[in-house]
Amino acid sequence: MNAVPTHLAVILDGNGRWAKKKGLPRNAGHVKGARVLEDMCEIVYNKGIKYFTVYAFSTENWNRPADEVSALMNLLRDYMKNSVKRAMKNNMRVRVIGDKTGLDKDLFDSIEELEKATEGNTGLFFQIALNYGGRDEIVRAVRKLAQSGADLTKLTDSELNEALDTSGVPDPDLLIRTCGEERISNFLLWQLAYSEFYFADCAWPDFNEAELDKAIESYSSRTRRFGGLAEGEA
């Protein structure tokens, strides 16, 4: 029996569909989703969750309509500008995972500033996956190791783990995906090897503390085996 997960990961799905259902432009869903995310950072920390990782923008999301991508990037700019003050107030450490070199310089610089300003904070460790893909992350990690002179013929799990974007952070205990979708969409492919999955029917803009409690309740009723037998099993 598990209690509250130490590390929660969430695929923030359904912003656009939520907006369409209400007759609003897709960007309205992203704006609402960003507000929900701000609230959820405080909620998950109050539940005792120590690490919170969200899938905000994938390497494949660049294939969306140009106006939607532009609106998302501008929303992220605003989010980053306000995040330093909010993170310092809440003692939250923020890390952005993904290929940051593929972002515009002003956004890259804002991320660097945010990460540096919050690196000493000891509250919630919040990771935002931005221009992120699980396969891309593994490829970049292997390239990093090769460039460092590592002998790839003797590569170990721990060495690769340390080269990933999530280095120093434990693997997620629980993954939540919203809006009824039941796939991981190239998210944390290495890290989710033994995570528990929970699929919520509601779109991310409708996700709230009650929905989180349902996911935690489901998680807490499960027995995690990590490929072996649980205690008392034969």
mmCIF file of C-alpha atoms in Angstrom:
data_model
loop_
_atom_site.group_PDB
_atom_site.id
_atom_site.type_symbol
_atom_site.label_atom_id
_atom_site.label_comp_id
_atom_site.label_asym_id
_atom_site.label_seq_id
_atom_site.Cartn_x
_atom_site.Cartn_y
_atom_site.Cartn_z
ATOM 1 C CA MET A 1 0.000 0.000 0.000
ATOM 2 C CA ASN A 2 1.389 3.389 -0.982
ATOM 3 C CA ALA A 3 0.698 6.762 0.524
ATOM 4 C CA VAL A 4 1.166 10.050 -1.326
ATOM 5 C CA PRO A 5 3.595 9.826 -4.266
ATOM 6 C CA THR A 6 6.952 11.493 -3.743
ATOM 7 C CA HIS A 7 7.122 12.472 -7.424
ATOM 8 C CA LEU A 8 4.047 13.255 -9.492
ATOM 9 C CA ALA A 9 4.198 13.698 -13.268
ATOM 10 C CA VAL A 10 1.286 15.068 -15.312
ATOM 11 C CA ILE A 11 0.558 15.264 -19.030
ATOM 12 C CA LEU A 12 -1.503 18.447 -19.300
ATOM 13 C CA ASP A 13 -3.965 17.386 -21.983
ATOM 14 C CA GLY A 14 -7.200 18.884 -23.276
ATOM 15 C CA ASN A 15 -6.705 22.657 -23.167
ATOM 16 C CA GLY A 16 -7.724 23.108 -26.792
ATOM 17 C CA ARG A 17 -10.686 20.722 -26.577
ATOM 18 C CA TRP A 18 -11.873 22.426 -23.403
ATOM 19 C CA ALA A 19 -11.871 25.786 -25.198
ATOM 20 C CA LYS A 20 -13.583 24.415 -28.319
ATOM 21 C CA LYS A 21 -16.347 22.879 -26.206
ATOM 22 C CA LYS A 22 -17.028 26.323 -24.740
ATOM 23 C CA GLY A 23 -16.883 28.087 -28.111
ATOM 24 C CA LEU A 24 -13.591 29.826 -27.237
ATOM 25 C CA PRO A 25 -10.325 30.103 -29.181
ATOM 26 C CA ARG A 26 -7.800 27.371 -28.359
ATOM 27 C CA ASN A 27 -5.485 29.847 -26.667
ATOM 28 C CA ALA A 28 -8.179 30.528 -24.043
ATOM 29 C CA GLY A 29 -7.786 26.919 -22.979
ATOM 30 C CA HIS A 30 -4.026 27.314 -22.636
ATOM 31 C CA VAL A 31 -4.477 30.467 -20.532
ATOM 32 C CA LYS A 32 -6.940 28.674 -18.253
ATOM 33 C CA GLY A 33 -4.627 25.667 -18.079
ATOM 34 C CA ALA A 34 -1.722 27.882 -16.963
ATOM 35 C CA ARG A 35 -3.834 29.254 -14.109
ATOM 36 C CA VAL A 36 -4.783 25.747 -13.016
ATOM 37 C CA LEU A 37 -1.103 24.792 -13.059
ATOM 38 C CA GLU A 38 -0.207 27.694 -10.763
ATOM 39 C CA ASP A 39 -2.852 26.579 -8.268
ATOM 40 C CA MET A 40 -1.838 22.933 -8.561
ATOM 41 C CA CYS A 41 1.776 23.651 -7.574
ATOM 42 C CA GLU A 42 0.570 24.788 -4.161
ATOM 43 C CA ILE A 43 -1.981 21.991 -3.857
ATOM 44 C CA VAL A 44 0.446 19.144 -4.632
ATOM 45 C CA TYR A 45 3.017 20.510 -2.200
ATOM 46 C CA ASN A 46 0.420 20.754 0.555
ATOM 47 C CA LYS A 47 -0.393 17.079 -0.103
ATOM 48 C CA GLY A 48 3.208 16.149 0.710
ATOM 49 C CA ILE A 49 4.383 15.659 -2.880
ATOM 50 C CA LYS A 50 8.003 16.777 -3.198
ATOM 51 C CA TYR A 51 8.581 16.641 -6.979
ATOM 52 C CA PHE A 52 6.112 17.774 -9.661
ATOM 53 C CA THR A 53 6.866 17.407 -13.381
ATOM 54 C CA VAL A 54 4.518 18.590 -16.133
ATOM 55 C CA TYR A 55 4.518 18.144 -19.909
ATOM 56 C CA ALA A 56 3.973 21.671 -21.226
ATOM 57 C CA PHE A 57 5.278 21.625 -24.820
ATOM 58 C CA SER A 58 6.647 18.651 -26.741
ATOM 59 C CA THR A 59 9.099 18.482 -29.627
ATOM 60 C CA GLU A 60 6.108 17.447 -31.767
ATOM 61 C CA ASN A 61 4.001 20.448 -30.752
ATOM 62 C CA TRP A 62 5.930 22.625 -33.219
ATOM 63 C CA ASN A 63 3.754 20.950 -35.880
ATOM 64 C CA ARG A 64 0.635 22.708 -34.569
ATOM 65 C CA PRO A 65 -0.755 25.763 -36.419
ATOM 66 C CA ALA A 66 1.722 28.664 -36.347
ATOM 67 C CA ASP A 67 -0.678 31.029 -34.572
ATOM 68 C CA GLU A 68 -1.253 28.524 -31.772
ATOM 69 C CA VAL A 69 2.484 27.901 -31.340
ATOM 70 C CA SER A 70 3.129 31.643 -31.236
ATOM 71 C CA ALA A 71 0.409 32.143 -28.631
ATOM 72 C CA LEU A 72 1.828 29.300 -26.531
ATOM 73 C CA MET A 73 5.333 30.768 -26.652
ATOM 74 C CA ASN A 74 4.016 34.176 -25.580
ATOM 75 C CA LEU A 75 2.093 32.535 -22.744
ATOM 76 C CA LEU A 76 5.289 30.792 -21.647
ATOM 77 C CA ARG A 77 7.149 34.108 -21.767
ATOM 78 C CA ASP A 78 4.616 35.679 -19.432
ATOM 79 C CA TYR A 79 4.695 32.623 -17.192
ATOM 80 C CA MET A 80 8.492 32.731 -16.892
ATOM 81 C CA LYS A 81 8.507 36.467 -16.144
ATOM 82 C CA ASN A 82 6.130 36.015 -13.239
ATOM 83 C CA SER A 83 7.600 32.728 -12.034
ATOM 84 C CA VAL A 84 10.677 34.099 -10.255
ATOM 85 C CA LYS A 85 8.654 36.181 -7.797
ATOM 86 C CA ARG A 86 6.089 33.417 -7.290
ATOM 87 C CA ALA A 87 8.716 30.697 -6.863
ATOM 88 C CA MET A 88 10.727 32.704 -4.352
ATOM 89 C CA LYS A 89 7.596 33.484 -2.355
ATOM 90 C CA ASN A 90 6.710 29.777 -2.208
ATOM 91 C CA ASN A 91 10.295 28.489 -1.732
ATOM 92 C CA MET A 92 9.889 26.495 -4.969
ATOM 93 C CA ARG A 93 12.782 25.301 -7.088
ATOM 94 C CA VAL A 94 12.104 25.312 -10.830
ATOM 95 C CA ARG A 95 13.887 23.381 -13.558
ATOM 96 C CA VAL A 96 13.009 23.312 -17.262
ATOM 97 C CA ILE A 97 13.761 20.011 -19.014
ATOM 98 C CA GLY A 98 13.974 19.545 -22.762
ATOM 99 C CA ASP A 99 16.096 21.023 -25.535
ATOM 100 C CA LYS A 100 16.271 24.644 -24.398
ATOM 101 C CA THR A 101 18.653 25.501 -27.244
ATOM 102 C CA GLY A 102 15.695 25.188 -29.615
ATOM 103 C CA LEU A 103 13.888 28.112 -27.974
ATOM 104 C CA ASP A 104 14.114 31.831 -28.772
ATOM 105 C CA LYS A 105 16.947 33.580 -26.930
ATOM 106 C CA ASP A 106 14.702 35.741 -24.741
ATOM 107 C CA LEU A 107 12.803 32.686 -23.518
ATOM 108 C CA PHE A 108 16.055 30.764 -23.023
ATOM 109 C CA ASP A 109 17.463 33.655 -20.970
ATOM 110 C CA SER A 110 14.303 33.837 -18.827
ATOM 111 C CA ILE A 111 14.582 30.130 -18.094
ATOM 112 C CA GLU A 112 18.236 30.477 -17.122
ATOM 113 C CA GLU A 113 17.363 33.336 -14.788
ATOM 114 C CA LEU A 114 14.512 31.384 -13.198
ATOM 115 C CA GLU A 115 16.588 28.258 -12.651
ATOM 116 C CA LYS A 116 19.511 30.177 -11.159
ATOM 117 C CA ALA A 117 17.304 32.294 -8.875
ATOM 118 C CA THR A 118 15.497 29.269 -7.428
ATOM 119 C CA GLU A 119 18.258 26.638 -7.277
ATOM 120 C CA GLY A 120 18.686 27.079 -3.526
ATOM 121 C CA ASN A 121 14.991 26.787 -2.662
ATOM 122 C CA THR A 122 13.965 23.778 -0.592
ATOM 123 C CA GLY A 123 10.210 23.484 -1.150
ATOM 124 C CA LEU A 124 8.497 21.868 -4.127
ATOM 125 C CA PHE A 125 10.876 20.838 -6.937
ATOM 126 C CA PHE A 126 8.897 21.814 -10.040
ATOM 127 C CA GLN A 127 10.021 20.589 -13.473
ATOM 128 C CA ILE A 128 8.508 21.944 -16.692
ATOM 129 C CA ALA A 129 9.041 19.853 -19.829
ATOM 130 C CA LEU A 130 9.432 22.378 -22.638
ATOM 131 C CA ASN A 131 10.487 21.494 -26.195
ATOM 132 C CA TYR A 132 10.771 18.044 -24.684
ATOM 133 C CA GLY A 133 10.614 14.545 -26.141
ATOM 134 C CA GLY A 134 11.609 11.364 -24.329
ATOM 135 C CA ARG A 135 13.484 9.914 -27.293
ATOM 136 C CA ASP A 136 15.230 13.217 -27.901
ATOM 137 C CA GLU A 137 16.276 13.370 -24.239
ATOM 138 C CA ILE A 138 17.881 9.915 -24.402
ATOM 139 C CA VAL A 139 19.686 10.744 -27.656
ATOM 140 C CA ARG A 140 21.007 14.012 -26.178
ATOM 141 C CA ALA A 141 22.163 12.160 -23.061
ATOM 142 C CA VAL A 142 24.098 9.594 -25.086
ATOM 143 C CA ARG A 143 25.684 12.353 -27.165
ATOM 144 C CA LYS A 144 26.694 14.165 -23.973
ATOM 145 C CA LEU A 145 28.343 11.022 -22.632
ATOM 146 C CA ALA A 146 30.136 10.366 -25.932
ATOM 147 C CA GLN A 147 31.445 13.934 -26.042
ATOM 148 C CA SER A 148 32.714 13.567 -22.469
ATOM 149 C CA GLY A 149 34.791 10.573 -23.514
ATOM 150 C CA ALA A 150 32.702 7.928 -21.764
ATOM 151 C CA ASP A 151 33.109 4.351 -22.988
ATOM 152 C CA LEU A 152 29.635 3.677 -24.385
ATOM 153 C CA THR A 153 30.366 -0.054 -24.668
ATOM 154 C CA LYS A 154 30.407 -0.151 -20.856
ATOM 155 C CA LEU A 155 27.574 2.305 -20.267
ATOM 156 C CA THR A 156 25.529 1.617 -17.121
ATOM 157 C CA ASP A 157 21.973 2.529 -16.163
ATOM 158 C CA SER A 158 23.217 4.945 -13.510
ATOM 159 C CA GLU A 159 25.557 6.741 -15.921
ATOM 160 C CA LEU A 160 22.786 7.287 -18.449
ATOM 161 C CA ASN A 161 20.399 8.335 -15.706
ATOM 162 C CA GLU A 162 22.824 11.022 -14.558
ATOM 163 C CA ALA A 163 23.134 12.362 -18.127
ATOM 164 C CA LEU A 164 19.375 12.852 -18.521
ATOM 165 C CA ASP A 165 17.615 16.202 -18.060
ATOM 166 C CA THR A 166 16.107 14.905 -14.811
ATOM 167 C CA SER A 167 19.443 14.093 -13.182
ATOM 168 C CA GLY A 168 19.241 14.149 -9.390
ATOM 169 C CA VAL A 169 15.451 13.748 -9.299
ATOM 170 C CA PRO A 170 13.802 10.405 -8.419
ATOM 171 C CA ASP A 171 11.635 8.733 -11.054
ATOM 172 C CA PRO A 172 7.907 9.552 -10.941
ATOM 173 C CA ASP A 173 5.822 7.352 -8.673
ATOM 174 C CA LEU A 174 2.600 8.373 -10.408
ATOM 175 C CA LEU A 175 1.780 9.688 -13.879
ATOM 176 C CA ILE A 176 -1.551 11.415 -14.474
ATOM 177 C CA ARG A 177 -2.866 12.168 -17.945
ATOM 178 C CA THR A 178 -6.025 14.220 -18.355
ATOM 179 C CA CYS A 179 -8.798 14.353 -20.979
ATOM 180 C CA GLY A 180 -9.318 10.608 -21.235
ATOM 181 C CA GLU A 181 -6.234 9.840 -23.324
ATOM 182 C CA GLU A 182 -4.332 6.663 -22.357
ATOM 183 C CA ARG A 183 -0.836 6.968 -23.787
ATOM 184 C CA ILE A 184 2.416 8.612 -22.660
ATOM 185 C CA SER A 185 3.176 10.489 -25.920
ATOM 186 C CA ASN A 186 6.974 10.375 -25.737
ATOM 187 C CA PHE A 187 7.069 11.700 -22.156
ATOM 188 C CA LEU A 188 9.761 10.565 -19.693
ATOM 189 C CA LEU A 189 10.296 7.259 -21.514
ATOM 190 C CA TRP A 190 13.230 6.237 -19.301
ATOM 191 C CA GLN A 191 11.846 7.576 -16.028
ATOM 192 C CA LEU A 192 8.348 6.023 -16.250
ATOM 193 C CA ALA A 193 9.627 2.435 -16.362
ATOM 194 C CA TYR A 194 7.918 1.471 -13.081
ATOM 195 C CA SER A 195 5.530 4.377 -12.503
ATOM 196 C CA GLU A 196 1.853 3.895 -11.781
ATOM 197 C CA PHE A 197 -0.523 5.429 -14.352
ATOM 198 C CA TYR A 198 -3.831 7.201 -13.769
ATOM 199 C CA PHE A 199 -6.027 8.535 -16.577
ATOM 200 C CA ALA A 200 -8.498 11.288 -15.698
ATOM 201 C CA ASP A 201 -11.502 11.946 -17.945
ATOM 202 C CA CYS A 202 -11.590 15.704 -17.347
ATOM 203 C CA ALA A 203 -9.591 18.154 -19.461
ATOM 204 C CA TRP A 204 -6.674 19.870 -17.730
ATOM 205 C CA PRO A 205 -8.489 23.233 -17.282
ATOM 206 C CA ASP A 206 -11.111 21.364 -15.206
ATOM 207 C CA PHE A 207 -8.545 19.476 -13.117
ATOM 208 C CA ASN A 208 -8.729 20.398 -9.430
ATOM 209 C CA GLU A 209 -7.924 19.174 -5.938
ATOM 210 C CA ALA A 210 -10.829 16.717 -5.947
ATOM 211 C CA GLU A 211 -9.551 15.136 -9.174
ATOM 212 C CA LEU A 212 -6.049 14.946 -7.706
ATOM 213 C CA ASP A 213 -7.436 13.231 -4.607
ATOM 214 C CA LYS A 214 -9.051 10.585 -6.820
ATOM 215 C CA ALA A 215 -5.709 9.888 -8.487
ATOM 216 C CA ILE A 216 -3.868 9.700 -5.169
ATOM 217 C CA GLU A 217 -6.535 7.402 -3.727
ATOM 218 C CA SER A 218 -6.142 5.070 -6.709
ATOM 219 C CA TYR A 219 -2.356 5.179 -6.375
ATOM 220 C CA SER A 220 -2.451 4.507 -2.631
ATOM 221 C CA SER A 221 -4.509 1.330 -3.133
ATOM 222 C CA ARG A 222 -1.944 -0.274 -5.444
ATOM 223 C CA THR A 223 1.004 -2.517 -4.624
ATOM 224 C CA ARG A 224 4.181 -1.568 -6.455
ATOM 225 C CA ARG A 225 6.366 -4.517 -7.424
ATOM 226 C CA PHE A 226 9.169 -3.083 -9.594
ATOM 227 C CA GLY A 227 9.378 -6.350 -11.514
ATOM 228 C CA GLY A 228 9.422 -8.568 -8.414
ATOM 229 C CA LEU A 229 6.944 -9.961 -5.915
ATOM 230 C CA ALA A 230 5.285 -7.890 -3.244
ATOM 231 C CA GLU A 231 5.859 -8.776 0.385
ATOM 232 C CA GLY A 232 3.906 -11.905 1.320
ATOM 233 C CA GLU A 233 3.505 -13.090 -2.291
ATOM 234 C CA ALA A 234 4.857 -16.438 -3.401
#
